[in-house]
CSV table of C-alpha atoms and ligand atoms in Angstrom, one decimal:
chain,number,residue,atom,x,y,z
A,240,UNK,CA,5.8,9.2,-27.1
A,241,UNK,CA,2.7,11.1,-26.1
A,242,UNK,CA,3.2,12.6,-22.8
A,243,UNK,CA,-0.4,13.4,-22.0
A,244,UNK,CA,-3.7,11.6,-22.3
A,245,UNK,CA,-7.3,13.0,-22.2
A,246,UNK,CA,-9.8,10.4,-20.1
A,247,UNK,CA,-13.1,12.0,-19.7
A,248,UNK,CA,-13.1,15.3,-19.2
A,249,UNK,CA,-9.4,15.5,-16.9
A,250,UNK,CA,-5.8,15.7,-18.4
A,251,UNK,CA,-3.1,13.2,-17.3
A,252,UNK,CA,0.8,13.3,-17.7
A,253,UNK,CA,3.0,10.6,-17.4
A,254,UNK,CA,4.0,9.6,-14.2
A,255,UNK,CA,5.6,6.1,-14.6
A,256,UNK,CA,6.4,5.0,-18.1
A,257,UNK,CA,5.8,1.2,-18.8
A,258,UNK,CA,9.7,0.3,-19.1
A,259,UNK,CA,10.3,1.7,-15.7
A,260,UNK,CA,7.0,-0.4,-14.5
A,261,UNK,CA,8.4,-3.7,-15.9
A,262,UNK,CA,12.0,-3.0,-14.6
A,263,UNK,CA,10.7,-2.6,-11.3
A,264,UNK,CA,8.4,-5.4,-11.6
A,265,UNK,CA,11.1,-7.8,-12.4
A,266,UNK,CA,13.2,-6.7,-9.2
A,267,UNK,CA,10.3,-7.2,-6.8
A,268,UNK,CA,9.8,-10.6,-8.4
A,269,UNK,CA,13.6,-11.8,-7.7
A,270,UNK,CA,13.2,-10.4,-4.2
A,271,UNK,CA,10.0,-12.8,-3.7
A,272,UNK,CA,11.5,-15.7,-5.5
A,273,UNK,CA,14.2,-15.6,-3.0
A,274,UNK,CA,11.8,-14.7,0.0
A,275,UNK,CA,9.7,-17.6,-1.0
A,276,UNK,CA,11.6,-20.0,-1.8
A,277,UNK,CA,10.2,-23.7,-1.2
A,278,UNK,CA,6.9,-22.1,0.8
A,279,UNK,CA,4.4,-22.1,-2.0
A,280,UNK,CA,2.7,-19.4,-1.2
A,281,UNK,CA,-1.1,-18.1,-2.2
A,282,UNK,CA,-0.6,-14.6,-4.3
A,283,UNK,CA,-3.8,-13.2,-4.4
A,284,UNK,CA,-4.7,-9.8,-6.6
A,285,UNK,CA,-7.2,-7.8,-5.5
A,286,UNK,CA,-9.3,-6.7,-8.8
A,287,UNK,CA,-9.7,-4.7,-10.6
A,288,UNK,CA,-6.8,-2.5,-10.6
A,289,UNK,CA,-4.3,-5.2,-9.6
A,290,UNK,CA,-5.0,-7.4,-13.0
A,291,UNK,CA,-1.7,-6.0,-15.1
A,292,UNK,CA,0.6,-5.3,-12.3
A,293,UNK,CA,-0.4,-9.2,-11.6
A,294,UNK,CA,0.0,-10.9,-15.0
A,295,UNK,CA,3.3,-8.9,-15.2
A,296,UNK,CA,4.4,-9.8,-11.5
A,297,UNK,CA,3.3,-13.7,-11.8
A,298,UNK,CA,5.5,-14.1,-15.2
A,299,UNK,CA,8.5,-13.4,-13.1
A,300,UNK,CA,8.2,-15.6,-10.2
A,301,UNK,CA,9.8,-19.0,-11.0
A,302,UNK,CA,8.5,-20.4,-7.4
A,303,UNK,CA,6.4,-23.2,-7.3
A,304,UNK,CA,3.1,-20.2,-6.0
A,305,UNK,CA,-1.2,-20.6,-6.3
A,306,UNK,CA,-2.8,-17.4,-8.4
A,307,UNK,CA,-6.1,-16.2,-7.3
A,308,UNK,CA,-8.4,-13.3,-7.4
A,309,UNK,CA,-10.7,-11.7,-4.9
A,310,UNK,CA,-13.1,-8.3,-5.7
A,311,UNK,CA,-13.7,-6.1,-2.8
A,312,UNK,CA,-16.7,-3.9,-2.8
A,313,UNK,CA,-17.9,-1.0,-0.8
A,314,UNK,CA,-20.8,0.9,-0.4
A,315,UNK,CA,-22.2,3.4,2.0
A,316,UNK,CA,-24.6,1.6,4.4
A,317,UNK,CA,-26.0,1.6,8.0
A,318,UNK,CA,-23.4,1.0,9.6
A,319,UNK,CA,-21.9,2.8,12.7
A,320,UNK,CA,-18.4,3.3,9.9
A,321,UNK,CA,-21.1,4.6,7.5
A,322,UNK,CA,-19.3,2.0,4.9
A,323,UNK,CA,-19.8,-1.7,4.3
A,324,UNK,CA,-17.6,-3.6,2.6
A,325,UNK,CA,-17.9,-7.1,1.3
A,326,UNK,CA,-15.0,-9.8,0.1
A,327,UNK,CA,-15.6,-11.4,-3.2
A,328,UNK,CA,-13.6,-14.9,-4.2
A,329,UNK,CA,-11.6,-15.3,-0.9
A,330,UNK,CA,-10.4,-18.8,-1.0
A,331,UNK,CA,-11.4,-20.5,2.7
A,332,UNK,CA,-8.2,-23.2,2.7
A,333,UNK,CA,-5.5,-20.2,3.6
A,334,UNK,CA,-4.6,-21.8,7.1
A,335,UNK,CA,-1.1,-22.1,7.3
A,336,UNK,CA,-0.2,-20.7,3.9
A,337,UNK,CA,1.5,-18.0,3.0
A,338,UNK,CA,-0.1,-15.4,1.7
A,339,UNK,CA,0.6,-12.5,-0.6
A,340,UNK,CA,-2.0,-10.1,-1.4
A,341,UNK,CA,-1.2,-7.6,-4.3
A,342,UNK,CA,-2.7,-4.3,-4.9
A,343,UNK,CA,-2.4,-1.8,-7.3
A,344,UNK,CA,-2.2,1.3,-5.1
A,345,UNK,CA,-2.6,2.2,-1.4
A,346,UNK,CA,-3.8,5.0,-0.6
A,347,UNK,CA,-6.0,5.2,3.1
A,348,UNK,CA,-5.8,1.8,3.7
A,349,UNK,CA,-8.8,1.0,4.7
A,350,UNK,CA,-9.5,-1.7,2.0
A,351,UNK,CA,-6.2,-3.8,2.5
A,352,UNK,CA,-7.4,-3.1,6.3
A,353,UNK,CA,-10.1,-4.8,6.0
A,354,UNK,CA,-8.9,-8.0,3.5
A,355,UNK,CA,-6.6,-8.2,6.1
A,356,UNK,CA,-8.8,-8.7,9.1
A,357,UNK,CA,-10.6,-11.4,6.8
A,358,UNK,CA,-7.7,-13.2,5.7
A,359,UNK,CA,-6.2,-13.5,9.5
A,360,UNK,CA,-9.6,-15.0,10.6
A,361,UNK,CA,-8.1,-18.3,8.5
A,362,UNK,CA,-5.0,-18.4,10.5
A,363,UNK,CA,-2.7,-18.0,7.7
A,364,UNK,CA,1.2,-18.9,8.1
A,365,UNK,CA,2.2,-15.0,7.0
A,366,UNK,CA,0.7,-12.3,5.2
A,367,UNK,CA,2.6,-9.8,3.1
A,368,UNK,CA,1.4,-7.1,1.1
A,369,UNK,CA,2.7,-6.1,-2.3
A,370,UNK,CA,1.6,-3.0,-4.1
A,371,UNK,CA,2.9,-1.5,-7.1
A,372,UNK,CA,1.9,2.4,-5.8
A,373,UNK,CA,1.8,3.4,-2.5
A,374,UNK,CA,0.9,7.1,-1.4
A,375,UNK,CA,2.4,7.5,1.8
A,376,UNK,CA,0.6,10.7,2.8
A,377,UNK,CA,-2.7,9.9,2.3
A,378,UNK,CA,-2.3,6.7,4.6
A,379,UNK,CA,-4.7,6.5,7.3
A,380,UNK,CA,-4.1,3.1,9.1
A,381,UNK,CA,-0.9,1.4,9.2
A,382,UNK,CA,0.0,-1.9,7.4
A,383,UNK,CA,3.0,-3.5,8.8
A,384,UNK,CA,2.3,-6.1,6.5
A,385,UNK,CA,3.2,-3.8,3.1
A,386,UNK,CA,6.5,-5.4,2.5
A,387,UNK,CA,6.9,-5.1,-1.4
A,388,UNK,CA,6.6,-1.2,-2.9
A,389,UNK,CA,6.9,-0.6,-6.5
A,390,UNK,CA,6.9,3.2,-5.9
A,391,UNK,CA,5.9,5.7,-3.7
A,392,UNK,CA,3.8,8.7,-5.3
A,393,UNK,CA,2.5,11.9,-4.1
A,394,UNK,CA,-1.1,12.1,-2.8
A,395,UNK,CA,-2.2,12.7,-5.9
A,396,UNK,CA,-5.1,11.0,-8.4
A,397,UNK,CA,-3.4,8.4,-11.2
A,398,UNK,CA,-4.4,6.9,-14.1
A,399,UNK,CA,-3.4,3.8,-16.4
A,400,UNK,CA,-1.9,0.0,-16.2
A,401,UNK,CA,-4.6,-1.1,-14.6
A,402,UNK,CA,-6.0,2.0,-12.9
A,403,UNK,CA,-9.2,3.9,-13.7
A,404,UNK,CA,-11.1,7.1,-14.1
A,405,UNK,CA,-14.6,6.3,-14.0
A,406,UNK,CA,-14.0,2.8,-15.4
A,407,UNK,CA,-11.9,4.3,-18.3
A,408,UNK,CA,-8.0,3.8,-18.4
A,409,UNK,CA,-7.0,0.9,-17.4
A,410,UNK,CA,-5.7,-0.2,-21.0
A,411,UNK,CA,-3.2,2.6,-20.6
A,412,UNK,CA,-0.1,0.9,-20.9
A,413,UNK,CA,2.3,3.6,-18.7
A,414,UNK,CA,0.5,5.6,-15.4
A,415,UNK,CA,-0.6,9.2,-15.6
A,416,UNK,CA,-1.3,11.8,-13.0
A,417,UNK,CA,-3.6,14.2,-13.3
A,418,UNK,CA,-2.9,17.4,-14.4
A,419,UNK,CA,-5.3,20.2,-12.1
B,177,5GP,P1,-7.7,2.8,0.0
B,177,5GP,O1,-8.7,1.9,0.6
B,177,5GP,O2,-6.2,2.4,0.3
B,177,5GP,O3,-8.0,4.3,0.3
B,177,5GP,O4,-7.9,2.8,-1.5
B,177,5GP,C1,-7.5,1.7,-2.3
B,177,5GP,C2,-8.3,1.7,-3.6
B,177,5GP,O5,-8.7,3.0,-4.0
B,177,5GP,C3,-7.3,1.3,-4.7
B,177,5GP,O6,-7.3,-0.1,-4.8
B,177,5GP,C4,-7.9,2.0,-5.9
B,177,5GP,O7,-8.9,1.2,-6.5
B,177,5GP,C5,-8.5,3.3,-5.4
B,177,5GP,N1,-7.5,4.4,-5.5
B,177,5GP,C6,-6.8,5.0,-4.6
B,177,5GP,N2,-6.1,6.0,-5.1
B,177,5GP,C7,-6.3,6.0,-6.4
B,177,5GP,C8,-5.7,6.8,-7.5
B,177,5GP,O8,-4.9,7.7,-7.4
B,177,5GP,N3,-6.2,6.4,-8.8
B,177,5GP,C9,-7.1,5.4,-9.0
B,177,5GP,N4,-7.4,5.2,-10.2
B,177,5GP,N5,-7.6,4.7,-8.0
B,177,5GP,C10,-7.2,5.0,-6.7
C-alpha cells in the first residue's frame, strides 16, 4: 500500500486506513441500532465531507431510520460575527423526531453550533451528534450533544474518505494528514 499521497502542492500520510474506518463504522452502527431501537429517527449528513462516512454508516443500521442531506455554507459578511452562515435542505417536519446529525470532522464547532441552534428551533424529540473525526484541541464551543466519535485526531489538517484539499481528495479511500 502507498503510504503517502500528493494533493496539490502538500504531502499527506496515512492516518486512518480504510479497514480500520469500516471496523469502526460497523461498531458505531451496532451501538445506534441498539440506542434506536423502535424510534425511527431522522440521520441527517451534513455534505459534503459527510457523503462516505454516511453511505458506509447507513448500510449498517438495520433500524427502521429517514436519510437526508443538508449543505451548510459560510461566508464572511456584515455581521457583528463577521461570518454568515446559511442551512441548505433542512427538512421543517423534525418536531418530535429524533435526530441524528453526522459530520465528517469537528473541529471549532461552530458549524454543528449553528445546525444545532436551527434544528432545536423545530422542537426535536433528541439530538445526537455523530462524527467520524473529532479534534478535541481545536474545539472552541462545546457540544454535549457529540455522542458518537469514530476517532479523535490531533489538531492537525486531513485529507481523504470524504475530506478535501481545495476540493481535491475526497475519492481517497483511507485519511491522510499532512505532512509540514
Ligand atoms: P468547524 O466548524 O468544526 O471548525 O469545522 C467543521 C468543518 O471544517 C468540517 O465539516 C470540514 O469541512 C472542515 N474541516 C475542519 N478540519 C478539517 C480538516 O482537518 N480537513 C478537512 N479537509 N476539512 C476540515
Amino acid at each position: 500500500m502507498k503510504h503517502t499521497v500528493q494533493v496539490e502542492d502538500k504531502e499527506f500520510e496515512i492516518l486512518l486506513e480504510n479497514d480500520q474506518i469500516s471496523k469502526r463504522t460497523r461498531l458505531i452502527g451496532i451501538q445506534l441500532n441498539v440506542d434506536y431501537e423502535n424510534r425511527c429517527p431522522i440521520v441527517i449528513g451534513v455534505l459534503n465531507g459527510s457523503f462516505l462516512f454516511m453511505a458506509d454508516l447507513i448500510k449498517e443500521l438495520t433500524i427502521s431510520c429517514e436519510v437526508g442531506f443538508i449543505r451548510v455554507s459560510s461566508y464572511k459578511g456584515t455581521s457583528t460575527s463577521g461570518e454568515v452562515k446559511e442551512a441548505f435542505g433542512l427538512p421543517d417536519t423534525l418536531h418530535n423526531r429524533n435526530v441524528i446529525i453526522v459530520e465528517d470532522i469537528v473541529d471549532t464547532g461552530h458549524t454543528l453550533k449553528f445546525i444545532l441552534e436551527k434544528v432545536y428551533q423545530q422542537s426535536p424529540a433528541s439530538i445526537k451528534v455523530c462524527s467520524l473525526l473529532f479534534k478535541p484541541a481545536a474545539l472552541l464551543e462545546p457540544v454535549k450533544e457529540l455522542e458518537y466519535v469514530g476517532f479523535e485526531i490531533p489538531n492537525e489538517f486531513v485529507v481523504g474518505y470524504g475530506l478535501d484539499y481545495n476540493g481535491l481528495g475526497r475519492n481517497l479511500t483511507h485519511i491522510y494528514r499532512a505532512i509540514d
